[in-house]
Short mmCIF file of C-alpha atoms and ligand atoms in Angstrom, two decimals:
data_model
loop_
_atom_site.label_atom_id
_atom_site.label_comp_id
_atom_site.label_asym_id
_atom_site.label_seq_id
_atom_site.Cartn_x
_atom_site.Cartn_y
_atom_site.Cartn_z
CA UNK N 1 -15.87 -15.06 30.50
CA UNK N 2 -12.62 -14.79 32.79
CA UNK N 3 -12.96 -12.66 35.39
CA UNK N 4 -10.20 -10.37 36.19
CA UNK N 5 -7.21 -11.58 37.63
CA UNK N 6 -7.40 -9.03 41.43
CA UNK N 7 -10.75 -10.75 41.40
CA UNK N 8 -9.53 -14.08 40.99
CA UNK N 9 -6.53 -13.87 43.26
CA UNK N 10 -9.51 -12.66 46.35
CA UNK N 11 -11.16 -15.45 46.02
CA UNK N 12 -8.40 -17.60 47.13
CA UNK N 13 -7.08 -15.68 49.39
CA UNK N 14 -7.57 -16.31 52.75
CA UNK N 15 -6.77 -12.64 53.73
CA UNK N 16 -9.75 -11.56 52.13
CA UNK N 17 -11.88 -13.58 53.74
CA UNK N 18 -10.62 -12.01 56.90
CA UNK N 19 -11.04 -8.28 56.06
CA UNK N 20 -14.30 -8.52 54.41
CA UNK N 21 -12.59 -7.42 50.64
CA UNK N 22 -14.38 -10.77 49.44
CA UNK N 23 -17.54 -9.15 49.97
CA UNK N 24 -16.51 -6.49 47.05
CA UNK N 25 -15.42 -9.44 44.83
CA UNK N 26 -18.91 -10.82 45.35
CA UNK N 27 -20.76 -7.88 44.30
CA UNK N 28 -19.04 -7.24 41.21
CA UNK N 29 -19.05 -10.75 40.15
CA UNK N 30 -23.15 -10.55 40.42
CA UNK N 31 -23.41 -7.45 38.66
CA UNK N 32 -20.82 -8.36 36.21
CA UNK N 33 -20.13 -11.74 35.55
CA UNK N 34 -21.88 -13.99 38.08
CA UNK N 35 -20.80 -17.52 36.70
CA UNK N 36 -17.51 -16.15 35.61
CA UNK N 37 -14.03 -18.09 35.25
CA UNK N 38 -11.57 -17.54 37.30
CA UNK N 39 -8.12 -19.25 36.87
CA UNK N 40 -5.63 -18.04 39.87
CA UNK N 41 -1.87 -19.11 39.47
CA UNK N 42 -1.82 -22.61 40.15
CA UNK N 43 -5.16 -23.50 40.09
CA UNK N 44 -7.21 -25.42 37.66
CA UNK N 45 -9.98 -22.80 36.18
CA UNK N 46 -13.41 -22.96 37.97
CA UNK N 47 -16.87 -21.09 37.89
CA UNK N 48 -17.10 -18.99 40.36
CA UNK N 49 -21.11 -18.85 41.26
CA UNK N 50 -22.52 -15.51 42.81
CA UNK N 51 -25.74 -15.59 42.42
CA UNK N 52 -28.76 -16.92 44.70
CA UNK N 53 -30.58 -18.30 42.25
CA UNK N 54 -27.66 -19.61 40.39
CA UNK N 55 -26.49 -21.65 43.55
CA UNK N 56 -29.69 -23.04 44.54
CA UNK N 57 -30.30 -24.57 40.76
CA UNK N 58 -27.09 -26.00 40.50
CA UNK N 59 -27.66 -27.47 44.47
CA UNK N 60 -30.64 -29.06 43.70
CA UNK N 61 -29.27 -30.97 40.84
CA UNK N 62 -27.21 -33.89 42.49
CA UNK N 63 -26.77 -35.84 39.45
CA UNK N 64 -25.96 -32.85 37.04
CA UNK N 65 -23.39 -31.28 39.67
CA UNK N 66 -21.57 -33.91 42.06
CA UNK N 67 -19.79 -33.62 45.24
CA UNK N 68 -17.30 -36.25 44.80
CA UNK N 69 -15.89 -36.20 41.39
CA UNK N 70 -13.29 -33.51 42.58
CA UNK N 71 -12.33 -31.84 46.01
CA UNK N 72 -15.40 -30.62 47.63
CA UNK N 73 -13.07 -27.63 48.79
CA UNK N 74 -11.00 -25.16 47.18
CA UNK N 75 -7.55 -26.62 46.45
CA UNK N 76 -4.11 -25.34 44.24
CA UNK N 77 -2.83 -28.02 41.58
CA UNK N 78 0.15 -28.87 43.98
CA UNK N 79 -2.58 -29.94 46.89
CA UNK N 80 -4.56 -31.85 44.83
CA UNK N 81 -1.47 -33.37 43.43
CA UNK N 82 -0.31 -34.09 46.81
CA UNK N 83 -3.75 -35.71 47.85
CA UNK N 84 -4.21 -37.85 44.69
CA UNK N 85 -0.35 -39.51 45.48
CA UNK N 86 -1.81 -40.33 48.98
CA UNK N 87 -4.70 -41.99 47.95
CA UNK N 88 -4.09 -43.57 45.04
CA UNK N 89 -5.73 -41.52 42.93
CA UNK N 90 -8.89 -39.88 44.79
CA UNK N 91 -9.15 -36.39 45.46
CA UNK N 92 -10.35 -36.19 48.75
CA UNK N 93 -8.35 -37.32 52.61
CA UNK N 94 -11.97 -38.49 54.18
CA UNK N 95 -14.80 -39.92 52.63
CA UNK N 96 -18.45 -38.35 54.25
CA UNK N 97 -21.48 -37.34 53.01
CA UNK N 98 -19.98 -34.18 51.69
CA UNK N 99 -17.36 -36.34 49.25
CA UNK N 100 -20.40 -38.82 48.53
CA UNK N 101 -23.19 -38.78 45.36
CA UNK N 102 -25.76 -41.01 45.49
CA UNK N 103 -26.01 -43.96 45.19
CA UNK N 104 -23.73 -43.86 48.59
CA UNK N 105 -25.13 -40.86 49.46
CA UNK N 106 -28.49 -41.79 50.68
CA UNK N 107 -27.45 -44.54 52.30
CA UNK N 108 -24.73 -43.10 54.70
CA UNK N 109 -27.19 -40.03 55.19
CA UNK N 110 -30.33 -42.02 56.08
CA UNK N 111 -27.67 -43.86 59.11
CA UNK N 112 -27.48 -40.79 61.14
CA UNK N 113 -31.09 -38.85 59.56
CA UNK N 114 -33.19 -39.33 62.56
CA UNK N 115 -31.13 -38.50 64.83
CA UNK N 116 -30.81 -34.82 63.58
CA UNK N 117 -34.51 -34.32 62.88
CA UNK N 118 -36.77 -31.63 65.07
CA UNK N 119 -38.84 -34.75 66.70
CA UNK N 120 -35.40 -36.19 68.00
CA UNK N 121 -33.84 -32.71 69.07
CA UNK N 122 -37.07 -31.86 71.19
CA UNK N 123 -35.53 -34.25 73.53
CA UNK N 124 -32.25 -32.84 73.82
CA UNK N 125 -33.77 -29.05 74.73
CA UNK N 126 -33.38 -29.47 78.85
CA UNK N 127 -29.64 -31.05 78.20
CA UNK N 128 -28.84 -28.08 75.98
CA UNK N 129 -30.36 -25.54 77.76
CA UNK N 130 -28.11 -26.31 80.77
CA UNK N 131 -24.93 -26.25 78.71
CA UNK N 132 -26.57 -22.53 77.54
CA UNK N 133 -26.89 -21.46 81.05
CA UNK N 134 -23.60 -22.60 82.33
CA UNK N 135 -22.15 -21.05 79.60
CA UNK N 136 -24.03 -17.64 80.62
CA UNK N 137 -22.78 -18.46 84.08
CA UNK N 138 -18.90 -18.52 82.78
CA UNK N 139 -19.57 -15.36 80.69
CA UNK N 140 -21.30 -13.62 83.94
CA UNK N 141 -18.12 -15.01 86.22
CA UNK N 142 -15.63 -12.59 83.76
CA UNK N 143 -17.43 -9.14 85.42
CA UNK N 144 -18.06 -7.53 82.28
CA UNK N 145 -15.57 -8.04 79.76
CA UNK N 146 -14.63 -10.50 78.12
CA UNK N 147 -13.17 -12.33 74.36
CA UNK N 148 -17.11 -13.69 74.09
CA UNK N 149 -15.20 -15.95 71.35
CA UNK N 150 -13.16 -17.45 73.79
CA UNK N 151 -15.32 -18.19 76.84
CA UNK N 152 -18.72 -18.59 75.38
CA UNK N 153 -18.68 -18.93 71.04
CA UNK N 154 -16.10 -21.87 71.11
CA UNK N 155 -16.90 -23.72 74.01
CA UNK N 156 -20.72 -23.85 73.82
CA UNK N 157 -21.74 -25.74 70.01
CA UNK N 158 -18.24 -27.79 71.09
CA UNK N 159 -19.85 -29.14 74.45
CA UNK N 160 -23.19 -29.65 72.47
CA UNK N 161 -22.24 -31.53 69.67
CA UNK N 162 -19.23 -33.52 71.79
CA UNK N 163 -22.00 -34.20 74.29
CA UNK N 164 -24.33 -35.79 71.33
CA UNK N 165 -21.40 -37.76 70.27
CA UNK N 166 -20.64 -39.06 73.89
CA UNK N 167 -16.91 -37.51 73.64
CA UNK N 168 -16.15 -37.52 77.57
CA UNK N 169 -15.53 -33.70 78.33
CA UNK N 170 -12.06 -33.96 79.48
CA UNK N 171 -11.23 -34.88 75.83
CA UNK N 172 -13.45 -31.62 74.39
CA UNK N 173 -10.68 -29.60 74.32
CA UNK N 174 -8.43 -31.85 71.77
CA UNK N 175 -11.10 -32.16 69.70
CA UNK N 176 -11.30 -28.18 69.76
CA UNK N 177 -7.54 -27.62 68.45
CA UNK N 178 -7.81 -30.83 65.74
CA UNK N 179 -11.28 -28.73 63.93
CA UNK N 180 -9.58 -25.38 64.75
CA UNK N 181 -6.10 -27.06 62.91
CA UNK N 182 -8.04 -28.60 60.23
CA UNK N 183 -10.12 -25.59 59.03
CA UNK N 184 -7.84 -22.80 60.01
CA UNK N 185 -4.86 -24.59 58.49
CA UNK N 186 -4.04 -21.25 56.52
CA UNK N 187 -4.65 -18.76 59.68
CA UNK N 188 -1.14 -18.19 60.72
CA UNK N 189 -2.48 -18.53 64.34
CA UNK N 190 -5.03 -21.69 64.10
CA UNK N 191 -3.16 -23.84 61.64
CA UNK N 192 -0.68 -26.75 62.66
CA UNK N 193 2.51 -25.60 61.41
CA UNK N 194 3.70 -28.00 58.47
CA UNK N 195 6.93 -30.25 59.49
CA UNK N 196 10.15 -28.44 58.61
CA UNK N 197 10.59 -31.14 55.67
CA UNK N 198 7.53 -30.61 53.92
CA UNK N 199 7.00 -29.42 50.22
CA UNK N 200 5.19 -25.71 49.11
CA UNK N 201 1.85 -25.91 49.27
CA UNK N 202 1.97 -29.78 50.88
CA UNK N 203 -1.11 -31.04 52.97
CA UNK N 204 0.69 -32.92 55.15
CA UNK N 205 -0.41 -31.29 58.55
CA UNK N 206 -3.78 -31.44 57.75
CA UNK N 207 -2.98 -34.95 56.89
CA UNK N 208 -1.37 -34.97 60.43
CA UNK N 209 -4.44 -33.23 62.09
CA UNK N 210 -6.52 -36.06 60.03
CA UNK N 211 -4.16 -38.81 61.63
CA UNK N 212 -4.64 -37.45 65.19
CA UNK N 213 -8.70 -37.18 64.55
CA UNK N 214 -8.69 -40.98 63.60
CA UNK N 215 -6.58 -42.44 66.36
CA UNK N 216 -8.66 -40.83 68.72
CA UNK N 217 -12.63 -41.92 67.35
CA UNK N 218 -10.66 -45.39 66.58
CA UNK N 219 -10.94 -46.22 70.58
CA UNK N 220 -14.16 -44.34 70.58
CA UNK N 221 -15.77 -46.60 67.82
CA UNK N 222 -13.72 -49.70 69.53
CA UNK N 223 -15.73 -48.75 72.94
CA UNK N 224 -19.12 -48.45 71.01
CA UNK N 225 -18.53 -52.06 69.47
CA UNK N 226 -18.43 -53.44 72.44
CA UNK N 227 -20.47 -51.51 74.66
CA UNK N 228 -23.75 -49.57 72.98
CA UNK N 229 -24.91 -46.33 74.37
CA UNK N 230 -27.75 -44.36 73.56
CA UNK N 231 -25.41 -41.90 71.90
CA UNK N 232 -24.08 -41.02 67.82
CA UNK N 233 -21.25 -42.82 68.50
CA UNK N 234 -22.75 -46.04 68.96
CA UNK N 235 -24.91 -44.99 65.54
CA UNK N 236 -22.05 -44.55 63.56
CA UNK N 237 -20.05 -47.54 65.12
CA UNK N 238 -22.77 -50.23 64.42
CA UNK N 239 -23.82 -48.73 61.04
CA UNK N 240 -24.33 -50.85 58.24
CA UNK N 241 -25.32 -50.22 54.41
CA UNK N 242 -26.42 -52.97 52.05
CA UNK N 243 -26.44 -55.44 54.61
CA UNK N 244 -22.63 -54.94 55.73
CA UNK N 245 -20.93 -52.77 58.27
CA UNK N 246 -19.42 -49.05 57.15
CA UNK N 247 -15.58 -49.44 56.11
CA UNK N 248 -13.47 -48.11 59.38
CA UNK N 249 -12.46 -45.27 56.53
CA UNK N 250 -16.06 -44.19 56.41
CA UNK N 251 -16.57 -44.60 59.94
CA UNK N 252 -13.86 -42.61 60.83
CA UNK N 253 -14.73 -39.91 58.13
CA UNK N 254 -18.14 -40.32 59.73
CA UNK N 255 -17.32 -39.04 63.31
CA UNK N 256 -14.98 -36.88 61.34
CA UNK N 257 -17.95 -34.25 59.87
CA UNK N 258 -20.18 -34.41 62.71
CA UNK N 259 -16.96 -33.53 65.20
CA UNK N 260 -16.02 -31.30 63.31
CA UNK N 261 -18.97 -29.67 60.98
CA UNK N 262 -20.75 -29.49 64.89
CA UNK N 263 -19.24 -26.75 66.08
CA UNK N 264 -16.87 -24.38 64.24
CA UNK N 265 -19.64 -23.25 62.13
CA UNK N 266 -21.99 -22.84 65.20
CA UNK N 267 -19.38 -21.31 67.32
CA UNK N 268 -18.84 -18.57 64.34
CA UNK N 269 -22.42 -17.79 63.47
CA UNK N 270 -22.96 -17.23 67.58
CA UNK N 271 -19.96 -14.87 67.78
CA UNK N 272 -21.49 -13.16 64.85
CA UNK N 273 -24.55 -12.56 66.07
CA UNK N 274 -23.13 -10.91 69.53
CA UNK N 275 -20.79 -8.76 67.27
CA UNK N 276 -24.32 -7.84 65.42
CA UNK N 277 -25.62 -6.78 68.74
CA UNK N 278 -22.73 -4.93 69.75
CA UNK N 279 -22.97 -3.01 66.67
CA UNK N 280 -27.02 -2.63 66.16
CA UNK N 281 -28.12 -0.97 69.80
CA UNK N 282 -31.82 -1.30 67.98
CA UNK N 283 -31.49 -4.67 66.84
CA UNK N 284 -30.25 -5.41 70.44
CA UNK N 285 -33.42 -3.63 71.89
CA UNK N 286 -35.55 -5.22 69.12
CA UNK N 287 -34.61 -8.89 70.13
CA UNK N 288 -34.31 -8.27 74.05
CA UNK N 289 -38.20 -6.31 73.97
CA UNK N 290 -39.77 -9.79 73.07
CA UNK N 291 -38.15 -13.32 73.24
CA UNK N 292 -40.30 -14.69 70.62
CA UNK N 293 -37.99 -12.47 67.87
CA UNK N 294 -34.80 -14.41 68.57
CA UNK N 295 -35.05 -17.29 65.78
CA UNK N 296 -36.07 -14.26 63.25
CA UNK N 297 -32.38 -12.80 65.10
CA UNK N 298 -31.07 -16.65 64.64
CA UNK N 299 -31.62 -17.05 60.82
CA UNK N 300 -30.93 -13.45 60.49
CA UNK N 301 -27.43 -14.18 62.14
CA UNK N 302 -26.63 -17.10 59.93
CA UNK N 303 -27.56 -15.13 56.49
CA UNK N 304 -25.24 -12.12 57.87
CA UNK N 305 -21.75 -14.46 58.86
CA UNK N 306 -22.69 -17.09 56.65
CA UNK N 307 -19.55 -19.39 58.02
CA UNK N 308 -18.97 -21.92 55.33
CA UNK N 309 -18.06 -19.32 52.71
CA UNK N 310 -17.57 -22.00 49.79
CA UNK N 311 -18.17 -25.91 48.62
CA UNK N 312 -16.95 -26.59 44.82
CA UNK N 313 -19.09 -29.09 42.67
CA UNK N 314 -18.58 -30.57 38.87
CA UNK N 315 -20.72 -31.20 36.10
CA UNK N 316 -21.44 -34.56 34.81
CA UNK N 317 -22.71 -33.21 31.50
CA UNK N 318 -23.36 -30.39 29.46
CA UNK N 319 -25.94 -28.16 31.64
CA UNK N 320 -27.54 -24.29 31.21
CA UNK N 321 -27.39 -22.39 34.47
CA UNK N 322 -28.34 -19.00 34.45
CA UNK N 323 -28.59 -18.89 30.59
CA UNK N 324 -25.10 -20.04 30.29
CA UNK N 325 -23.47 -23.24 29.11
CA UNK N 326 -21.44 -25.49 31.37
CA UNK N 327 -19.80 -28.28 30.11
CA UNK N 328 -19.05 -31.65 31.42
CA UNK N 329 -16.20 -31.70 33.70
CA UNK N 330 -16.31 -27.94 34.72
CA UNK N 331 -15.74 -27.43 38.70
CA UNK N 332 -17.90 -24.98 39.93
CA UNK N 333 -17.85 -22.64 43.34
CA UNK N 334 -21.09 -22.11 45.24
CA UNK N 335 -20.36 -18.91 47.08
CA UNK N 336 -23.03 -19.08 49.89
CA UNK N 337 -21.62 -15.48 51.38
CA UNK N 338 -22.47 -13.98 48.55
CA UNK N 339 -25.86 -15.68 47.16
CA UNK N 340 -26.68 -14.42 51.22
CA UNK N 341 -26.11 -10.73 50.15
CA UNK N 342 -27.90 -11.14 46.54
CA UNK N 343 -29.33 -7.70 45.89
CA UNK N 344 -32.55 -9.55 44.20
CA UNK N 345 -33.04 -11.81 46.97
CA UNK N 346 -32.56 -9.36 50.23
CA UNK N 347 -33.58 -5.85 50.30
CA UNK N 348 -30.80 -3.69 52.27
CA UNK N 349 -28.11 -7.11 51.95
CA UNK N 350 -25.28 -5.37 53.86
CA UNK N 351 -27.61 -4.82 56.70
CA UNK N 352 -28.16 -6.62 59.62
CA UNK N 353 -31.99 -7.46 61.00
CA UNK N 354 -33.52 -9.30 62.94
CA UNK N 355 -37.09 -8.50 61.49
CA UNK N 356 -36.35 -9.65 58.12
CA UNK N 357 -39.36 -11.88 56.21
CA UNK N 358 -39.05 -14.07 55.24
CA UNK N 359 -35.28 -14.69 55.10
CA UNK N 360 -34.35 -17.01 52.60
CA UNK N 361 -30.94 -17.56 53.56
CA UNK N 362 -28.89 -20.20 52.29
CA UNK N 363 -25.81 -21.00 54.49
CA UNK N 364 -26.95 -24.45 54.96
CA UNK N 365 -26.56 -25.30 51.27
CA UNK N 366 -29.47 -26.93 49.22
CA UNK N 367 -30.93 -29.92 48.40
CA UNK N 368 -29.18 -33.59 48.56
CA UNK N 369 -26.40 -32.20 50.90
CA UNK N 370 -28.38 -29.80 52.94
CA UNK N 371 -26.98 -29.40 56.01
CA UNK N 372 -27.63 -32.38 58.11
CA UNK N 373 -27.36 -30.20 61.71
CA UNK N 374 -29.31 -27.09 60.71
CA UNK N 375 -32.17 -28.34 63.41
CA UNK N 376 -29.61 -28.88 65.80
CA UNK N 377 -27.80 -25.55 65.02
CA UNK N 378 -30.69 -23.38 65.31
CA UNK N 379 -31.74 -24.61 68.19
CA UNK N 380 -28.58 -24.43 70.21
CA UNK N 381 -28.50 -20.35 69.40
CA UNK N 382 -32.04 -20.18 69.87
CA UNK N 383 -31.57 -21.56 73.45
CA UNK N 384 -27.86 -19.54 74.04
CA UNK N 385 -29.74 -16.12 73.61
CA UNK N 386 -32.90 -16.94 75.12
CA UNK N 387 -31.00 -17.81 78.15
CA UNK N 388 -28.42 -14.66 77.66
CA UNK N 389 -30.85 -11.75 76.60
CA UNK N 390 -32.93 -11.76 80.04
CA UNK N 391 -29.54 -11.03 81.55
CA UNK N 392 -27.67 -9.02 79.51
CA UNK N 393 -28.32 -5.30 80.17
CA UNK N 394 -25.93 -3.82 77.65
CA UNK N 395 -23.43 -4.78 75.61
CA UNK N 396 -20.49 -3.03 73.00
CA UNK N 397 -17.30 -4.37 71.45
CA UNK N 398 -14.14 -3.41 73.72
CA UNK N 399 -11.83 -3.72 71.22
CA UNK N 400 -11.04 -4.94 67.39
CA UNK N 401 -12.96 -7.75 66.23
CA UNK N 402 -10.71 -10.38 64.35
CA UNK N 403 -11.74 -12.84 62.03
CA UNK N 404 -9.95 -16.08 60.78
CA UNK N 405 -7.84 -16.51 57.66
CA UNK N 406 -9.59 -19.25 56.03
CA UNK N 407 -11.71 -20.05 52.58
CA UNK N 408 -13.47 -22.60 53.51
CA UNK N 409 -15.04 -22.23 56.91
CA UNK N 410 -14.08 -18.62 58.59
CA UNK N 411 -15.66 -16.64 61.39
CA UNK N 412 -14.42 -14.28 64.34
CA UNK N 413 -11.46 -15.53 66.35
CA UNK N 414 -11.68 -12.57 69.06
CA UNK N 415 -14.54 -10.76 69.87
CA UNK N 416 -13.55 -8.20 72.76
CA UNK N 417 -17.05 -7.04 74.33
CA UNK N 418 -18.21 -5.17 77.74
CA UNK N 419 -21.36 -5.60 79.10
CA UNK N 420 -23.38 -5.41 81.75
CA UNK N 421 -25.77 -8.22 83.24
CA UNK N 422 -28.76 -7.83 85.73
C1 HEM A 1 -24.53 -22.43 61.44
C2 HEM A 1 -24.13 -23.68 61.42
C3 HEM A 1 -23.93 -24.51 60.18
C4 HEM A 1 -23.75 -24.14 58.88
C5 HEM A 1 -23.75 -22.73 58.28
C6 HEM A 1 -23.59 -25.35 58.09
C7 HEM A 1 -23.42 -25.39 56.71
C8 HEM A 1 -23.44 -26.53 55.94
C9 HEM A 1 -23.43 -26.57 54.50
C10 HEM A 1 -23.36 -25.35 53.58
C11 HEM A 1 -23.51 -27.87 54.10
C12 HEM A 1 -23.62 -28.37 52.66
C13 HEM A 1 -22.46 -29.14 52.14
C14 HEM A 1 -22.55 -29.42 50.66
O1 HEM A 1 -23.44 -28.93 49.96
O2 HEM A 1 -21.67 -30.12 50.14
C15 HEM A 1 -23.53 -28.66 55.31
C16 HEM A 1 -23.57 -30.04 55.35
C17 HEM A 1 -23.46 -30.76 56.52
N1 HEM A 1 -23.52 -30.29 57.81
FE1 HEM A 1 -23.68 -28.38 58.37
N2 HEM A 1 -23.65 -26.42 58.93
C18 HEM A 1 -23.86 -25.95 60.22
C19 HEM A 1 -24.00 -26.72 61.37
C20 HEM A 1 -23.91 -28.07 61.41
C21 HEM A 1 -24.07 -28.85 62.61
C22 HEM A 1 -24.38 -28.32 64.02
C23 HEM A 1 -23.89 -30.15 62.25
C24 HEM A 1 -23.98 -31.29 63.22
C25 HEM A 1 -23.40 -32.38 63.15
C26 HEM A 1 -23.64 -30.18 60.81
C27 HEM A 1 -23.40 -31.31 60.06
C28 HEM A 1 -23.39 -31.36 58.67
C29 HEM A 1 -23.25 -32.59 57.90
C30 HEM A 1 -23.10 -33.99 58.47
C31 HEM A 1 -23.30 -32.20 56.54
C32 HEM A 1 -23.18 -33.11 55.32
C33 HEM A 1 -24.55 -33.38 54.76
C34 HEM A 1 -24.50 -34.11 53.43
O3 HEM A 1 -23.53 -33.98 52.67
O4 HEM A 1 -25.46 -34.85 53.15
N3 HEM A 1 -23.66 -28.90 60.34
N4 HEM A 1 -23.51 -27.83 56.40
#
């Protein structure tokens, strides 16, 4: 069935994504038409999938739905136009996990694997935990109000994951602007302006952004060659699959995904969970009467912002989701947001707590591509608000929230809070 056209048009509309309306579009799709068609002007039609369930069968079949086939993002005709002229054909600007099926796909994933596992992350809790408290530190320095976005949600996962890379710190706050260009590209405020020659609906600053990203891990991966550290970096740099080094393309793409995947999802899932506090006083008493509640508060916070809104997948052959037929070639849209507010899944989906059990949120997608960093981005919350809570006496919002234009990955860009801290 085609769903109708205001509901189309939200789901590609960046706007939407900022003022919560795509949170309507998701509930009527589930009640009404939860694997539903949409066809926006100047888009190719595509499924649009609501429903919990729905998303996690089609995740867990790899071979039935692939990531690489077609963008792995939501694109107009003219982008992926654009994109296929660049390349020669293929729809996507990098080539990571998130483009790859198997066979590649296991390979290049089983490179970096161990490093993102629990066992390896144990050893990175005293490194992290000082980057948490410093962080506190720089929040406590602003006497009681501050945009939490700005000094703590941004600059925290970014000095994690930059410091697991080995990115020197001086360079952090390039690599800041490049993710904030390259997923906010349609936030008026985030995205690198297009050059004053470029085509409606061209790609060509992202392409830019992608440009500036390579040149930079280029030395990096240069450095690595030459001199191995006991850092990602040196990982990715001296990778090899079937007995040969990675491609510099796949390299590249490589520290690509980790740089930027890192943080910007981290950074909005921790501004989301001080916005939940400013607006739950209980939940903020619940979590602050007994530390041992914060990872309940953690997952809690990832089901509520649930940052990467969307990743698009096709079908290799005819295949019965849901009790409906999908045929081969059909691209479909896993709406994580919305499978995250599934009325048969969570009882009370539109509110926030921290007590919920279990919580079977799925922000981190589902099974080939689930999210490599999940370990790593639980843990770096965990460890912000174990360090913050002790301190922080009382906190409310001090002004508007605002969240980022974007339909990929989207989150708060201010967050204006007072508060007090012992
Ligand atoms: C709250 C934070 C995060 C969220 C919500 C999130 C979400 C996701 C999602 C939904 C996917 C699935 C992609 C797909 O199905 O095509 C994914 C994959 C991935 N994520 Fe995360 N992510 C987060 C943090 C991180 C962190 C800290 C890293 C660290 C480097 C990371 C690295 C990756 C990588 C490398 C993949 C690709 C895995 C693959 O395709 O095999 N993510 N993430």
């Amino acid at each position: 069935m085609t769903i109708p056209q205001e509901v189309a048009d939200a789901i590609v509309d960046p706007k939407a994504y900022a003022d919560g309306r795509i949170y309507e579009s998701y509930a009527w799709l589930r009640a009404n038409d939860p694997l539903g068609v949409a066809q926006p002007a100047g888009y190719d039609p595509f499924r649009v999938v609501t429903r919990h369930a729905d998303i996690l069968e089609i995740s867990r079949q790899n071979e039935l739905f692939h990531s690489g086939d077609r963008a792995t993002t939501i694109v107009n005709k003219a982008v992926d136009d654009h994109v296929r002229k660049q390349t020669g054909g293929s729809p996507h600007l990098v080539r990571s996990l998130v483009q790859m099926d198997a066979p590649d796909h296991p390979k290049y994933r089983a490179l970096t694997q161990a490093w993102f596992m629990p066992r390896n992350m144990q050893g990175l809790d005293q490194r992290i935990r000082n980057i948490a408290r410093a962080s506190v530190e720089r929040m406590a320095a602003k006497g009681g109000e501050c945009d939490f976005v700005r000094e703590v949600a941004l600059h925290y996962p970014l000095h994690v994951i930059m410091e697991i890379l080995g990115v020197p710190e001086q360079d952090e706050p390039r690599m800041l602007m490049l993710t904030q260009e390259l997923f906010g590209a349609a936030d008026p405020e985030l995205g690198r302006a297009p050059s004053a020659t470029a085509a409606p609906g061209d790609r060509s600053s992202i392409q830019a952004v992608l440009a500036d990203f390579y040149q930079y891990f280029a030395q990096i991966s240069a450095d690595r060659r030459a001199n191995p550290r006991d850092d990602l970096a040196t990982v990715i740099a001296t990778s090899q699959v079937d007995g040969r080094p990675i491609s510099e393309f796949e390299a590249m793409s490589y520290y690509v995904i980790v740089a930027t995947a890192g943080h910007d999802t981290t950074s909005s899932t921790t501004a989301g969970a001080m916005r939940a506090l400013c607006e739950n006083p209980d939940q903020f008493a619940y979590v602050k009467q007994d530390l041992s509640r914060v990872p309940g508060f953690i997952d809690e916070a990832i089901r509520w912002t649930t940052p990467v809104k969307t990743f698009m997948r096709s079908a290799t052959a005819y295949a019965k989701v849901g009790g409906q037929a999908i045929v081969k070639g059909e691209w479909l849209m896993l709406c994580y947001a919305s499978g995250n507010r599934d009325e048969a899944v969570f009882d009370e989906p539109d509110r926030f707590r921290a007590d919920r059990k279990p919580n079977k949120q799925l922000a981190f997608g589902y099974g080939a591509h689930l999210c490599l960093g999940q370990h790593l981005a639980k843990m770096e919350m965990r460890i912000l608000y174990e360090e913050l809570l002790p301190r922080l006496q009382s906190v409310e919002l001090a002004g508007e929230p605002r969240m980022s234009e974007a339909l990929f990955v989207n989150g708060l860009k201010r967050l204006p809070i007072r508060f007090k801290f012992s």
